[in-house]
PDB file of C-alpha atoms in Angstrom:
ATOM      1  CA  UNK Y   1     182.752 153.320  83.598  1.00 61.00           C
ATOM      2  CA  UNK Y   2     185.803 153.604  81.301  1.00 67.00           C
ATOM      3  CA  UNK Y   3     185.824 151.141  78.201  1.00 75.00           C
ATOM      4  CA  UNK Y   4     188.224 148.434  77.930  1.00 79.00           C
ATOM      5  CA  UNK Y   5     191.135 149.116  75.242  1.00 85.00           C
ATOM      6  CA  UNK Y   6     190.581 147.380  72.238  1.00 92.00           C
ATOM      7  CA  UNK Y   7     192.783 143.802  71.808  1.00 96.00           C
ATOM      8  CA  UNK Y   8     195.201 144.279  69.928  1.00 98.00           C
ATOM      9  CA  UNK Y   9     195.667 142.203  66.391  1.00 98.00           C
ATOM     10  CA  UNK Y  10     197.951 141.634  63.846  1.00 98.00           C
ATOM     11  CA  UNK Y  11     197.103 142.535  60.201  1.00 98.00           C
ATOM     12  CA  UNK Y  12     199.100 141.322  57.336  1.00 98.00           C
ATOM     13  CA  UNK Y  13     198.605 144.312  54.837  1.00 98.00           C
ATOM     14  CA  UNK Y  14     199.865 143.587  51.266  1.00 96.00           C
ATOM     15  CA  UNK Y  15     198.685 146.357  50.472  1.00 96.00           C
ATOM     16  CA  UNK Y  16     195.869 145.393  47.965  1.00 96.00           C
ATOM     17  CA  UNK Y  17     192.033 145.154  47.578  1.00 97.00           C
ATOM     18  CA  UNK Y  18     191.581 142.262  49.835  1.00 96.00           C
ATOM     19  CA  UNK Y  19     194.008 142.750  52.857  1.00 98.00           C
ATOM     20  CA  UNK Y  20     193.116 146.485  52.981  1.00 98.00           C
ATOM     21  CA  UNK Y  21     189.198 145.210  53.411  1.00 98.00           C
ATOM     22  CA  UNK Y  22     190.624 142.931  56.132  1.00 98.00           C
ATOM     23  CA  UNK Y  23     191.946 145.645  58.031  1.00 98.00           C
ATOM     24  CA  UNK Y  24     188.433 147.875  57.641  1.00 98.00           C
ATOM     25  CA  UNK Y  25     186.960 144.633  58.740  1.00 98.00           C
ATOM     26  CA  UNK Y  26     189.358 143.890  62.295  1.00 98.00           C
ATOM     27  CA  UNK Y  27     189.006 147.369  62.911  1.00 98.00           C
ATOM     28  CA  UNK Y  28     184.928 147.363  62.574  1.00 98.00           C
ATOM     29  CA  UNK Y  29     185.189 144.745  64.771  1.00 97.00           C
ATOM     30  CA  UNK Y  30     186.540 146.525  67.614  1.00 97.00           C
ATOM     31  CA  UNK Y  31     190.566 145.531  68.107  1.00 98.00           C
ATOM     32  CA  UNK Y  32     193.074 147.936  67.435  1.00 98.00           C
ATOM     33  CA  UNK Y  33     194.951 147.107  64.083  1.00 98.00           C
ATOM     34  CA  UNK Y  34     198.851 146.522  63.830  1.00 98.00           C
ATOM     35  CA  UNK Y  35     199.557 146.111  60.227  1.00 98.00           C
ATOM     36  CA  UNK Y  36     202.330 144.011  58.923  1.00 98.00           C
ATOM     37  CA  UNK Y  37     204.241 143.958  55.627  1.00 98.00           C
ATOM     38  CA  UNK Y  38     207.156 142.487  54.025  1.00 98.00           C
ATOM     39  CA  UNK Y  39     209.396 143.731  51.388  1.00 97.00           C
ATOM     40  CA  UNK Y  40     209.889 139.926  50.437  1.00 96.00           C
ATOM     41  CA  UNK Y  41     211.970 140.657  47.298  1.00 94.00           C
ATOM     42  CA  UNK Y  42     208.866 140.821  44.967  1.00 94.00           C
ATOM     43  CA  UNK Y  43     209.084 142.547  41.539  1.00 89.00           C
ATOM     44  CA  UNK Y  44     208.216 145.700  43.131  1.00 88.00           C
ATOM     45  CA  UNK Y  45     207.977 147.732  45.767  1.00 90.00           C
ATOM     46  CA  UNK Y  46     203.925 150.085  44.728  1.00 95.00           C
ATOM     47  CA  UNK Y  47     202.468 147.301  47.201  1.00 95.00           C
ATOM     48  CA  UNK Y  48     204.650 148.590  50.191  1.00 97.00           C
ATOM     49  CA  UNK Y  49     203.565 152.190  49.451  1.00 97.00           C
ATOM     50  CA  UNK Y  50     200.094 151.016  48.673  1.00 97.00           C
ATOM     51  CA  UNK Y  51     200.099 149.435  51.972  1.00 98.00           C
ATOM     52  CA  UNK Y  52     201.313 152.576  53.733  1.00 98.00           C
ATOM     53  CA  UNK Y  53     198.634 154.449  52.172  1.00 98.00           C
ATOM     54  CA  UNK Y  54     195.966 152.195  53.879  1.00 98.00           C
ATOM     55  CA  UNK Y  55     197.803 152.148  56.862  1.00 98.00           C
ATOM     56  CA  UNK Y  56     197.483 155.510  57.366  1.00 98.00           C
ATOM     57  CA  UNK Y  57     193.719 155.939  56.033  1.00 98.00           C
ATOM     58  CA  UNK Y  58     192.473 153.422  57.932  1.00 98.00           C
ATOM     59  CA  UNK Y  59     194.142 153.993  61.061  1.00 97.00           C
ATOM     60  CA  UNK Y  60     196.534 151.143  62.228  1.00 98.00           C
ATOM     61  CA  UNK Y  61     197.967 151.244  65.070  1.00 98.00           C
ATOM     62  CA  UNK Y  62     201.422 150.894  63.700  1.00 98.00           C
ATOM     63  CA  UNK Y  63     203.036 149.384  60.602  1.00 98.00           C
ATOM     64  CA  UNK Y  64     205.649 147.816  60.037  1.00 98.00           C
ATOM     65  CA  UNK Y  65     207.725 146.392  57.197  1.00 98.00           C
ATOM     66  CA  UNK Y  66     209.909 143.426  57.532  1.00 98.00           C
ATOM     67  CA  UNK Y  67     212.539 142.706  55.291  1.00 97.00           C
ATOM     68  CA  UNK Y  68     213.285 138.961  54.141  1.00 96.00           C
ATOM     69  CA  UNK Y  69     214.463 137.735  50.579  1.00 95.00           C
ATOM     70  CA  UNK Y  70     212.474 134.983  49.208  1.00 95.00           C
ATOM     71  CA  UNK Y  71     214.473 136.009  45.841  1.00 94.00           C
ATOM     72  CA  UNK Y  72     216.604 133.278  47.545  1.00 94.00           C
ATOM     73  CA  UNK Y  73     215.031 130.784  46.612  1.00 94.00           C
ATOM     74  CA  UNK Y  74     213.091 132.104  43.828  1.00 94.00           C
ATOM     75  CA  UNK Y  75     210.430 129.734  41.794  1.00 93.00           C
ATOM     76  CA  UNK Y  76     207.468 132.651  41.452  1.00 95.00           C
ATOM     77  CA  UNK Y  77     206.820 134.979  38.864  1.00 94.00           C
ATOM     78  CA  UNK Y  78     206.780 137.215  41.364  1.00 93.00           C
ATOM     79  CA  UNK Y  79     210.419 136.514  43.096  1.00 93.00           C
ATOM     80  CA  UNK Y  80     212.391 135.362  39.941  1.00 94.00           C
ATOM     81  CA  UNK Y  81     212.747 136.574  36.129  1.00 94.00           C
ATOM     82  CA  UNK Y  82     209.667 134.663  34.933  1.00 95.00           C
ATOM     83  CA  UNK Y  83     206.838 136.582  32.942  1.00 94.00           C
ATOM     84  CA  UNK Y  84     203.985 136.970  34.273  1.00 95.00           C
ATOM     85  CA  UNK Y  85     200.593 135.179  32.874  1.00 92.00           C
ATOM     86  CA  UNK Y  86     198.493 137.674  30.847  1.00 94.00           C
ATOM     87  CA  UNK Y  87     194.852 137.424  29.297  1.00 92.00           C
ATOM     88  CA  UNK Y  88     194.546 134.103  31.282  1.00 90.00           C
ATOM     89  CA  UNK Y  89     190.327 133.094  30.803  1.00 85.00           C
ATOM     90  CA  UNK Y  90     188.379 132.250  33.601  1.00 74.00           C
ATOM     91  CA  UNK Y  91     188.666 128.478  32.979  1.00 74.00           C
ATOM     92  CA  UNK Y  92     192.554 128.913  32.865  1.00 80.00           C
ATOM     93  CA  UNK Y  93     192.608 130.546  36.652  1.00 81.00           C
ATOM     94  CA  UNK Y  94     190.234 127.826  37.791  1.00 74.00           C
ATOM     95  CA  UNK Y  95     192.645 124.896  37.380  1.00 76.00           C
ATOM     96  CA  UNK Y  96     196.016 124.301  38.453  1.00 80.00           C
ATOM     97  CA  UNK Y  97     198.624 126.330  40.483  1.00 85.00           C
ATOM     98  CA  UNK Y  98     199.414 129.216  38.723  1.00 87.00           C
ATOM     99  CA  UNK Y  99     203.661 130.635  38.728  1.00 90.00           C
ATOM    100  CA  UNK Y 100     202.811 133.719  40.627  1.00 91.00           C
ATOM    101  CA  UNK Y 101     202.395 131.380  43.532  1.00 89.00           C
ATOM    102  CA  UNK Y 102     205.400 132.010  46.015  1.00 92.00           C
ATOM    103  CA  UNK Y 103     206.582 128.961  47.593  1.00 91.00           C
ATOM    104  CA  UNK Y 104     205.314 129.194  51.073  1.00 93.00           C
ATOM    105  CA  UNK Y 105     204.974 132.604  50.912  1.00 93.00           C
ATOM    106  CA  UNK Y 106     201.457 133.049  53.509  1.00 94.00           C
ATOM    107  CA  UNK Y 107     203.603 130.079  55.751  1.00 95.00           C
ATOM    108  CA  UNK Y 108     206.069 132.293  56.160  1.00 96.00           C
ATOM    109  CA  UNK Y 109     204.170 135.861  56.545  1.00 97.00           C
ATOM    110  CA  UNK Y 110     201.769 134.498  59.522  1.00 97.00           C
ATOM    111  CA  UNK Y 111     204.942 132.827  61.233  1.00 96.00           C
ATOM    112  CA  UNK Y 112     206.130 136.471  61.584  1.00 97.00           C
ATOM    113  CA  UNK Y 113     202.771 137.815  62.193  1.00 97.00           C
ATOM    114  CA  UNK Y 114     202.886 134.815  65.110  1.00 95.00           C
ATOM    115  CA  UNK Y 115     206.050 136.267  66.041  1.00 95.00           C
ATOM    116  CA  UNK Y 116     204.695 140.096  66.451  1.00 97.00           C
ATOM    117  CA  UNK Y 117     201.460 138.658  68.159  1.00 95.00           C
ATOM    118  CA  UNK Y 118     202.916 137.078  71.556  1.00 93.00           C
ATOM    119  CA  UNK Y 119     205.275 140.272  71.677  1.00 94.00           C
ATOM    120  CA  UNK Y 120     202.099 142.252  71.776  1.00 96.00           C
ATOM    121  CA  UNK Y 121     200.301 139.898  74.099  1.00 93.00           C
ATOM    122  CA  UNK Y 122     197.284 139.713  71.018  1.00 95.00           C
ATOM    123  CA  UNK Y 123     195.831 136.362  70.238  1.00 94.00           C
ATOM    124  CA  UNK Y 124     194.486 137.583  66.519  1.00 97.00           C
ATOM    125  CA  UNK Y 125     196.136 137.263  63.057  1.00 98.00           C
ATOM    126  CA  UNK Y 126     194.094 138.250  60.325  1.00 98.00           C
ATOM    127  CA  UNK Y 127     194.607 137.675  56.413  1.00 97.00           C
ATOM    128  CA  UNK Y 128     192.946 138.261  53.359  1.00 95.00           C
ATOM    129  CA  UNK Y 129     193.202 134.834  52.112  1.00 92.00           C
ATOM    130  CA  UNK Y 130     190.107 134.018  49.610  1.00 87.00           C
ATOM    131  CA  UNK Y 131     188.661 130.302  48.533  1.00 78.00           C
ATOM    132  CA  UNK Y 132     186.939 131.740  45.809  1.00 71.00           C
ATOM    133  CA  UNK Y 133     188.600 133.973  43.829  1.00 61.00           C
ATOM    134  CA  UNK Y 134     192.175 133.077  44.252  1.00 56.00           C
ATOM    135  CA  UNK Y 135     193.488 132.013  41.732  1.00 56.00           C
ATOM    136  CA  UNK Y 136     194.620 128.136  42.572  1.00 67.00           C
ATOM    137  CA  UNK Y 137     196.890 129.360  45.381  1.00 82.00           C
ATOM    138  CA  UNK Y 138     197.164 126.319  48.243  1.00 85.00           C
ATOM    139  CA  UNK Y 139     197.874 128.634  51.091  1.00 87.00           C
ATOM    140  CA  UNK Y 140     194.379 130.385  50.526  1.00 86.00           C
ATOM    141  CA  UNK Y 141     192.955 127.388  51.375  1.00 87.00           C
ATOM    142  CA  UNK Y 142     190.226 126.772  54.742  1.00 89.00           C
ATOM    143  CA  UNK Y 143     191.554 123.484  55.238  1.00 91.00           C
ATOM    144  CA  UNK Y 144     195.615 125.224  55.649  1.00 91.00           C
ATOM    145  CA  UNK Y 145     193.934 128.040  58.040  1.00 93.00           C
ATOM    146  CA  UNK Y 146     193.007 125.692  59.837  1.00 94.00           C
ATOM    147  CA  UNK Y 147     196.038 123.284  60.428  1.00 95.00           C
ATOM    148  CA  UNK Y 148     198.253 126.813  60.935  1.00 94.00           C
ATOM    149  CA  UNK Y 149     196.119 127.988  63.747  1.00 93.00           C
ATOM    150  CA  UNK Y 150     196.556 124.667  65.444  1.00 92.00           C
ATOM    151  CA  UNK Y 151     200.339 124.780  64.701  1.00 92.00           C
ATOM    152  CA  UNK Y 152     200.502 128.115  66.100  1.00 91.00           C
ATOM    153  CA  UNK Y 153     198.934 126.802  69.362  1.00 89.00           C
ATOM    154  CA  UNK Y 154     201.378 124.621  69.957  1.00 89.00           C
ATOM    155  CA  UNK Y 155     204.215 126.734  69.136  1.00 83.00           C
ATOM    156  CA  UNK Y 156     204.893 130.270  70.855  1.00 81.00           C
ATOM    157  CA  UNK Y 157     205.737 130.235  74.899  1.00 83.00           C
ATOM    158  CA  UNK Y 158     202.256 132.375  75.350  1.00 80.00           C
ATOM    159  CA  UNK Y 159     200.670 129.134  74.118  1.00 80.00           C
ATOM    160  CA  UNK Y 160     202.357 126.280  75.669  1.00 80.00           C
ATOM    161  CA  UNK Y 161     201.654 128.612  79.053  1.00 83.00           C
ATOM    162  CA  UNK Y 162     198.089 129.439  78.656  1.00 80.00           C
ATOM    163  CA  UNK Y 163     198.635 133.058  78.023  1.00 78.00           C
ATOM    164  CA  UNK Y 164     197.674 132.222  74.340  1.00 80.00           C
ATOM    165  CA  UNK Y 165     195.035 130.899  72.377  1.00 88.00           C
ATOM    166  CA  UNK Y 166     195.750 132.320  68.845  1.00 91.00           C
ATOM    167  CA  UNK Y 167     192.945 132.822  66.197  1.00 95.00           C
ATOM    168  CA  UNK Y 168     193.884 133.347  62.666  1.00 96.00           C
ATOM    169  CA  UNK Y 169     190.778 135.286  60.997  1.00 97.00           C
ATOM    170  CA  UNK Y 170     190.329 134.675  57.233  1.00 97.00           C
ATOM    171  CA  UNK Y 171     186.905 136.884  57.058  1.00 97.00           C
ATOM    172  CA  UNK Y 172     186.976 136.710  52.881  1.00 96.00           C
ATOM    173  CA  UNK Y 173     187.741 133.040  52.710  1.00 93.00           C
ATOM    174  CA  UNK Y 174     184.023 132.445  51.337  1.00 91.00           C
ATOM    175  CA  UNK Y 175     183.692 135.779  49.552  1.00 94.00           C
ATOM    176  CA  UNK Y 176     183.703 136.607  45.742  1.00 93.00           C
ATOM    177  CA  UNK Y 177     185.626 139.554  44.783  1.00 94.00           C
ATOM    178  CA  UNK Y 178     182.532 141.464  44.434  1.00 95.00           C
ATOM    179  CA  UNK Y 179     181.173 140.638  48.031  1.00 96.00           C
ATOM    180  CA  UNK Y 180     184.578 141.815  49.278  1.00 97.00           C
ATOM    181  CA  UNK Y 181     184.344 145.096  47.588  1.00 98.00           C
ATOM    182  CA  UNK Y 182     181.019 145.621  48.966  1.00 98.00           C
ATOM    183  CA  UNK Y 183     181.918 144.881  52.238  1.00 98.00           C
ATOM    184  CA  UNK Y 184     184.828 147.322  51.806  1.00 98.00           C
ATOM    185  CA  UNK Y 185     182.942 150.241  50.049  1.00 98.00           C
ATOM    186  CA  UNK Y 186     180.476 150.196  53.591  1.00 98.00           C
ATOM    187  CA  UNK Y 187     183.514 150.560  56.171  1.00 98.00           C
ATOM    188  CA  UNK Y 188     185.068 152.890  54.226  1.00 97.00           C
ATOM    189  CA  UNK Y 189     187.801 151.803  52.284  1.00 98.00           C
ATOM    190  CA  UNK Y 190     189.265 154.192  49.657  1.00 98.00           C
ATOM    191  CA  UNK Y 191     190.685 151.377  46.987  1.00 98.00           C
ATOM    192  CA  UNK Y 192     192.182 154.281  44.944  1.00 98.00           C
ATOM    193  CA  UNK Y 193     194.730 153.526  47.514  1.00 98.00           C
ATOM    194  CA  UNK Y 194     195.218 150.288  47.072  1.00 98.00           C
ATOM    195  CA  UNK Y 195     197.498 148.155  44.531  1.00 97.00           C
ATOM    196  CA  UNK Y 196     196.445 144.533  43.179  1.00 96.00           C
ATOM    197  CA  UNK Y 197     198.863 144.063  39.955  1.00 96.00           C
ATOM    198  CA  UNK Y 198     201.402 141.803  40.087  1.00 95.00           C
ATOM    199  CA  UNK Y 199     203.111 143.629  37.056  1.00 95.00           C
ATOM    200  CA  UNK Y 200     202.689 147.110  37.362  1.00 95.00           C
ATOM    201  CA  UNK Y 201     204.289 150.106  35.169  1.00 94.00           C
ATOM    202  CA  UNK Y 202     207.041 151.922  36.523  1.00 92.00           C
ATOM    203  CA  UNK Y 203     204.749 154.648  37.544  1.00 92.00           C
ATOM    204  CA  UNK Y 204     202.508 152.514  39.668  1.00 93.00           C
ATOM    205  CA  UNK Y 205     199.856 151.860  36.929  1.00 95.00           C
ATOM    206  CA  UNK Y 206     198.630 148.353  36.728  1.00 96.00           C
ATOM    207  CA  UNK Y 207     198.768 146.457  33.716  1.00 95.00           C
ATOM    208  CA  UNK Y 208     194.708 145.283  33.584  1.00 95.00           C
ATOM    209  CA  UNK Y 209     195.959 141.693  32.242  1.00 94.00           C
ATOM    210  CA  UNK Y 210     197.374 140.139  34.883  1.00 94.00           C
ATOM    211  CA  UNK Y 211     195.062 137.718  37.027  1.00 92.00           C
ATOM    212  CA  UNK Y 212     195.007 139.870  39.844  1.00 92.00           C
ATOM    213  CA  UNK Y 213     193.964 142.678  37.601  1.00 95.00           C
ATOM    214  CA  UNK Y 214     191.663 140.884  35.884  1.00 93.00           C
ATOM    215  CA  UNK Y 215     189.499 139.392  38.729  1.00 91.00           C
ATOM    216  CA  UNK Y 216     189.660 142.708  40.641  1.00 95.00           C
ATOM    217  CA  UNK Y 217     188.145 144.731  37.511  1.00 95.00           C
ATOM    218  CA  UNK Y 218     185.486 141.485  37.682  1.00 93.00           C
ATOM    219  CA  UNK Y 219     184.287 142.478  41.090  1.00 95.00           C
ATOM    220  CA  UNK Y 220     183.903 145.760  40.692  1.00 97.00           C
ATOM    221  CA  UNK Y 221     182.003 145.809  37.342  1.00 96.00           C
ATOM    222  CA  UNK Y 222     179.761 143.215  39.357  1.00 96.00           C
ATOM    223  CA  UNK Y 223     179.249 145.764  41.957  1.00 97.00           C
ATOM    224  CA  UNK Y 224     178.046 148.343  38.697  1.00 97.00           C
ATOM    225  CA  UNK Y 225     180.536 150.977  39.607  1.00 96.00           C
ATOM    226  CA  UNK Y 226     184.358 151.447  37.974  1.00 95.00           C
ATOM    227  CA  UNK Y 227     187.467 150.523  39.296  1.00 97.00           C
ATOM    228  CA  UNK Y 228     189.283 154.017  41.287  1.00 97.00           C
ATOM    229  CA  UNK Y 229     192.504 152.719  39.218  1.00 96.00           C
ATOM    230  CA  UNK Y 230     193.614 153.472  35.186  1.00 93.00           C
ATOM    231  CA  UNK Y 231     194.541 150.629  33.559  1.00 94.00           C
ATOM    232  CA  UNK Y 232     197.038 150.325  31.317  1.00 83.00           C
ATOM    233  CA  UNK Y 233     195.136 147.122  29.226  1.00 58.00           C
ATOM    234  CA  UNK Y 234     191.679 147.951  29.749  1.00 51.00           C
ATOM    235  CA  UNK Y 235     190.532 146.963  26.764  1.00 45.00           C
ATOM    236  CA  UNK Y 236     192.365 143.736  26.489  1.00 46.00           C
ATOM    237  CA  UNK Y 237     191.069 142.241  30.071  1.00 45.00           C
ATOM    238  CA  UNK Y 238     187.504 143.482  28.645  1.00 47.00           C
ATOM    239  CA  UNK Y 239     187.717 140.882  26.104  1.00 43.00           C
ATOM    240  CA  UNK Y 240     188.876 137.789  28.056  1.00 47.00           C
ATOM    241  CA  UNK Y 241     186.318 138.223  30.908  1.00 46.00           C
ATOM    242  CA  UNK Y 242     183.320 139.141  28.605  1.00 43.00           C
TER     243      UNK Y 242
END
């Protein structure tokens, strides 16, 4: 007998450490990967050919880019000209909401991942949102998984009709940065690929002091083994998460 073909399921790829293990992970678990990624009007554009990279290595389906301007609107480090937080201690990314958050920013991604989904007649969205280590972000939360899959249920034709039952997967909700790594590492994923920084060089390189940086250099020297990626602040990061 001939197998079934795998679902199909919607992957929003940022193209870092976390949404590249996502897609090892929907993949492992049998459906067959369409990645999705924005060129959102972020301070750069490494992520989008990080997130090509891991596209292609890890054997997506397809992958595709859409293009929307939260520069807009603004209010982020990351989509206005507003410095980004460096050398930030542990204790510092543990309270409060930090100005790389982008206003609504995973609201608006899985509404177009929604979007893509009925087209494709799939009934899975999966994110690397984290609880953990994520730096104060409310859209990482379980509790706002939660109330957008029941949202989403109530929203698309393919839903109100039957044909629909979404399910948003957030497999590194409960994870440290560490346990995601490891979970990456053993389906494969090449992070050399990947891009975290939020304020890379020119070149690509990322700075090591941002809080992206600094929590992914965190996991992997809990794992025991180095980072694929040069740094451009090594040193300095070294001395605020001693």
């Amino acid at each position: 007998m001939s197998q079934p073909a795998p679902k199909p399921a919607v992957i929003l790829l940022s193209g870092g450490l976390d949404s590249a293990t996502v897609l090892a992970i929907a993949r492992s678990r049998g459906f067959a990967p369409y990645a999705l990624s924005f060129a959102y009007g972020q301070r750069h554009s490494i992520e989008l050919d990080a997130a090509r990279r891991v596209a292609e290595s890890l054997g997506a389906v397809e992958h595709r880019i859409a293009q929307i301007d939260l520069r807009a609107f603004g209010g982020s480090a990351l989509t206005a000209e507003i410095d980004v937080p460096k050398n930030r201690a542990a204790d510092e990314m543990e309270h409060g909401i930090p100005i790389t958050y982008v206003p609504a920013r995973n609201t608006i991604f899985l509404s177009f991942a929604l979007a893509w989904a009925e087209v494709l007649g799939s009934s899975d969205v999966f994110l690397g949102v984290n609880a953990l280590d994520y730096s104060g972000y409310p859209d990482c939360r379980p509790e706002y998984i939660t109330a957008f899959e029941a949202m989403a249920n109530l929203a698309t034709r393919a839903g109100v009709e039957g044909a629909q039952k979404l399910k948003i997967h957030a497999p590194l909700l409960e994870m440290t940065k560490a346990e995601i790594i490891r979970t990456g590492l053993s389906l494969g994923v090449n992070y050399a690929l990947t891009s975290s920084c939020y304020d890379p060089a020119p070149d690509g390189t990322p700075c090591g002091s941002c809080d992206s940086c600094i929590l992914r250099q965190k996991g992997f020297r809990e794992n025991g083994i180095k980072d694929p990626l040069r740094y451009t602040a090594t040193e300095a990061t070294a001395q605020v998460i001693r």
